[in-house]
Coordinates of C-alpha atoms in Angstrom, one line a residue:
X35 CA 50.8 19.0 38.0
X36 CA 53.9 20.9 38.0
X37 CA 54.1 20.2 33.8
X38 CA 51.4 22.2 33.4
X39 CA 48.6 24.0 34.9
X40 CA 45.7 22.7 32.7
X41 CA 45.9 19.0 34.3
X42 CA 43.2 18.1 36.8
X43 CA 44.5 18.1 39.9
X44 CA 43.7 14.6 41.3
X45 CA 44.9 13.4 37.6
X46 CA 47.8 10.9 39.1
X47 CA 49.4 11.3 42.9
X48 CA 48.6 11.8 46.3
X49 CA 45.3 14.3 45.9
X50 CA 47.8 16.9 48.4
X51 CA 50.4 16.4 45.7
X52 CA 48.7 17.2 43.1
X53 CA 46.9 20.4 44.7
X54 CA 49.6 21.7 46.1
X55 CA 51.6 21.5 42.5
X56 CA 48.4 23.1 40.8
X57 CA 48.4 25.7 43.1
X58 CA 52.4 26.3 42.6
X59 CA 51.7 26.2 38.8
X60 CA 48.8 28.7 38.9
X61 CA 48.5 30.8 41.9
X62 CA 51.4 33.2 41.7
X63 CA 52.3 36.9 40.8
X64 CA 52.8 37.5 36.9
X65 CA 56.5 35.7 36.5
X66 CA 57.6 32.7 37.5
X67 CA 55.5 30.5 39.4
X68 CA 56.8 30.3 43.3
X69 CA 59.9 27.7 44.4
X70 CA 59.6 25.8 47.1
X71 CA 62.2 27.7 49.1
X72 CA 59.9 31.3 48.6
X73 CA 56.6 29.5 49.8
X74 CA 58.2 28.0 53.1
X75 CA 60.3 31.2 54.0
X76 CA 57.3 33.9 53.5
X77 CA 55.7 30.6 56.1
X78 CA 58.1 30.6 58.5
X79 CA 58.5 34.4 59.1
X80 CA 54.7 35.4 58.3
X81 CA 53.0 35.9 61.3
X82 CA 49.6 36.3 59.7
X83 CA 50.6 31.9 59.1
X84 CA 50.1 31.1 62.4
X85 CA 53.8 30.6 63.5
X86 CA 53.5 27.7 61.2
X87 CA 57.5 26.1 60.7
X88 CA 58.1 24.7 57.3
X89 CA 61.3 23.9 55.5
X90 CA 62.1 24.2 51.6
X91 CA 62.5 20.2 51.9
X92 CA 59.5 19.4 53.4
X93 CA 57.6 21.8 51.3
X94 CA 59.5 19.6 48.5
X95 CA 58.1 16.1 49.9
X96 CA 54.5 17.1 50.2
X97 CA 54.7 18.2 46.7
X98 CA 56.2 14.8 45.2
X99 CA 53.8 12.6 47.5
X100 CA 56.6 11.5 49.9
X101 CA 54.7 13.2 52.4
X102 CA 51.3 13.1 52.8
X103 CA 50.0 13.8 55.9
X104 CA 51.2 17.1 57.2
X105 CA 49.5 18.7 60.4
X106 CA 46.8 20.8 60.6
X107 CA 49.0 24.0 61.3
X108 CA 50.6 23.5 57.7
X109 CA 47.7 22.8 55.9
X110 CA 45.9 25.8 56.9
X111 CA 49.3 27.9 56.2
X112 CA 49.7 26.6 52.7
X113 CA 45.7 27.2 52.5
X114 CA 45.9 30.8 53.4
X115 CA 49.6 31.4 51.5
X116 CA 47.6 30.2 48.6
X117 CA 44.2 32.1 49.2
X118 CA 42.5 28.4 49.3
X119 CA 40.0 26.9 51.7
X120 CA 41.9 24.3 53.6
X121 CA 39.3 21.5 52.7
X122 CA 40.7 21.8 49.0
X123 CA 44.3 21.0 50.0
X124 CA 42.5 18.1 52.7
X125 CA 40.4 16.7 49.9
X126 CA 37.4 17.7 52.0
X127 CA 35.4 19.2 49.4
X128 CA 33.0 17.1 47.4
X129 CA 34.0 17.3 43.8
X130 CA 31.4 20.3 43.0
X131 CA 33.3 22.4 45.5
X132 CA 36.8 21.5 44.5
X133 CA 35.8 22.5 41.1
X134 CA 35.0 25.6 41.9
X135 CA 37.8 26.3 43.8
X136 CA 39.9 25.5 40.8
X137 CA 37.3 27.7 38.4
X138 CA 38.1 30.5 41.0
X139 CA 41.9 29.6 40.5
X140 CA 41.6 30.3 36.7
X141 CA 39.7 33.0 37.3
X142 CA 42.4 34.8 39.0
X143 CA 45.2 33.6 36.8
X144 CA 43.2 35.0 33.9
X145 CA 43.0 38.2 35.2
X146 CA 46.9 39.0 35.5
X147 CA 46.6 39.8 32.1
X148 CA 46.1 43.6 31.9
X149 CA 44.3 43.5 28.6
X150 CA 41.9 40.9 30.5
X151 CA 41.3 42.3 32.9
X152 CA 41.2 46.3 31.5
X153 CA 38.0 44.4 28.9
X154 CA 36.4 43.0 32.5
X155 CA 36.5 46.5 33.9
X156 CA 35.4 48.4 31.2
X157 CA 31.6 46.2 31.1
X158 CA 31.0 46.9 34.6
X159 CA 27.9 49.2 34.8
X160 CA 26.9 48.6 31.5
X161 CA 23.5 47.1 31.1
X162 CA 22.9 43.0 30.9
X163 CA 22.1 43.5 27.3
X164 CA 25.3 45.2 26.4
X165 CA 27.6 42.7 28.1
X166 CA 25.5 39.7 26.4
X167 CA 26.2 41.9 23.0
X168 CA 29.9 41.5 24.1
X169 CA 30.1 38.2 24.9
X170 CA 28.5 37.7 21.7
X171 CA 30.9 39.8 20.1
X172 CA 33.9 38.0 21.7
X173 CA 32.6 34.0 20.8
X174 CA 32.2 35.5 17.4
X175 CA 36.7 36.9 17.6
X176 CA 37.1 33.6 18.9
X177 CA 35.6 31.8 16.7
X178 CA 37.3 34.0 13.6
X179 CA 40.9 32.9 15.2
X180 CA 39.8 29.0 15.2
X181 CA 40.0 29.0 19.3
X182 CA 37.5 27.4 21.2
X183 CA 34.0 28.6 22.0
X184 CA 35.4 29.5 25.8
X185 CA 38.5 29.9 27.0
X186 CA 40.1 26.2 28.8
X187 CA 39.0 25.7 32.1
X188 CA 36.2 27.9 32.1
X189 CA 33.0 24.8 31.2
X190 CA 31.5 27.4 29.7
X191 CA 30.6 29.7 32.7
X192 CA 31.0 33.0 31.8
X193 CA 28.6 34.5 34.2
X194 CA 29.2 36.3 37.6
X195 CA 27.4 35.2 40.4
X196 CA 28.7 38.1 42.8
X197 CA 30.0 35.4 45.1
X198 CA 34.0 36.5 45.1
X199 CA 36.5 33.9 45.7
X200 CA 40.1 32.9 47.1
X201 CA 40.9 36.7 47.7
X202 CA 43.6 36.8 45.1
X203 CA 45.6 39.8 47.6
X204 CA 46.4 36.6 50.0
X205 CA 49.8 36.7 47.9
X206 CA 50.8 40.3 48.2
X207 CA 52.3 40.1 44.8
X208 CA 55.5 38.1 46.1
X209 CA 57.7 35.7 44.4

């Protein structure tokens, strides 16, 4: 995962590898994605983690698969670090779930753009049939510029079910 966010996280790997580097690629601040040294740091001395230990080279071996089987107390750290359920990073989740874990992932890493999110914000309140007329409106941009019908990642849903997701403030906008 860590060569680019748009692989499928159980693509090659352990299944924690591979989350744990989609999650590095994707769920960060605008910037650079976080280092290993940030993520086990902001761990250690975070007291909302539980009082959870972790070293940058540990942090390093769960990520490359040399570790796979860390405890409990880790996993839910990394989990709530990374503003996941912890049956994502334990493979828990059948693959419906998962997906929409991930779908909530791009969601949020959609929205750092400013101009993204500012076109979200100004449809809310506006009638059903107005925000269909903009979608409409949008496919018809995209299709103009030769991009695809939806953005990548997104299968298509463009809807809002009202059911939030990973809340995306779980990273305090560090590094």
């Amino acid at each position: 995962m860590a060569a680019g966010a748009d692989r499928s996280p159980d693509a090659a790997g352990s299944p924690l590898a591979d989350r744990l580097n989609y999650l590095f690629t994707t769920m960060h601040p605008p910037g650079a994605p976080y280092t290993n040294a940030y993520v086990a740091e902001e761990i250690t001395r975070g007291e909302e983690y539980g009082g959870v230990s972790l070293t940058e080279q540990y942090l390093s071996m769960l990520r490359n698969g040399r570790r796979t089987n860390p405890s409990p107390d880790v996993l839910r750290a990394l989990a709530k670090f990374f503003a996941v359920p912890v049956g994502y990073l334990l493979g828990d989740l059948s693959p419906s779930q998962a997906e929409r874990v991930e779908e909530e992932v791009r969601f949020l890493v959609a929205m750092r753009d400013k101009r993204v999110r500012s076109i979200a914000l100004r449809s809310v309140g506006l009638p059903p049939e107005v925000q269909d007329s903009l979608t409409t409106i949008i496919s018809q941009f995209r299709q103009q510029m030769n991009l695809p019908p939806e953005p990548p990642g997104t299968n298509g849903a463009g809807e809002a079910d009202g059911s939030g997701g990973p809340d995306g403030g779980a990273t305090n906008g560090r590094r």
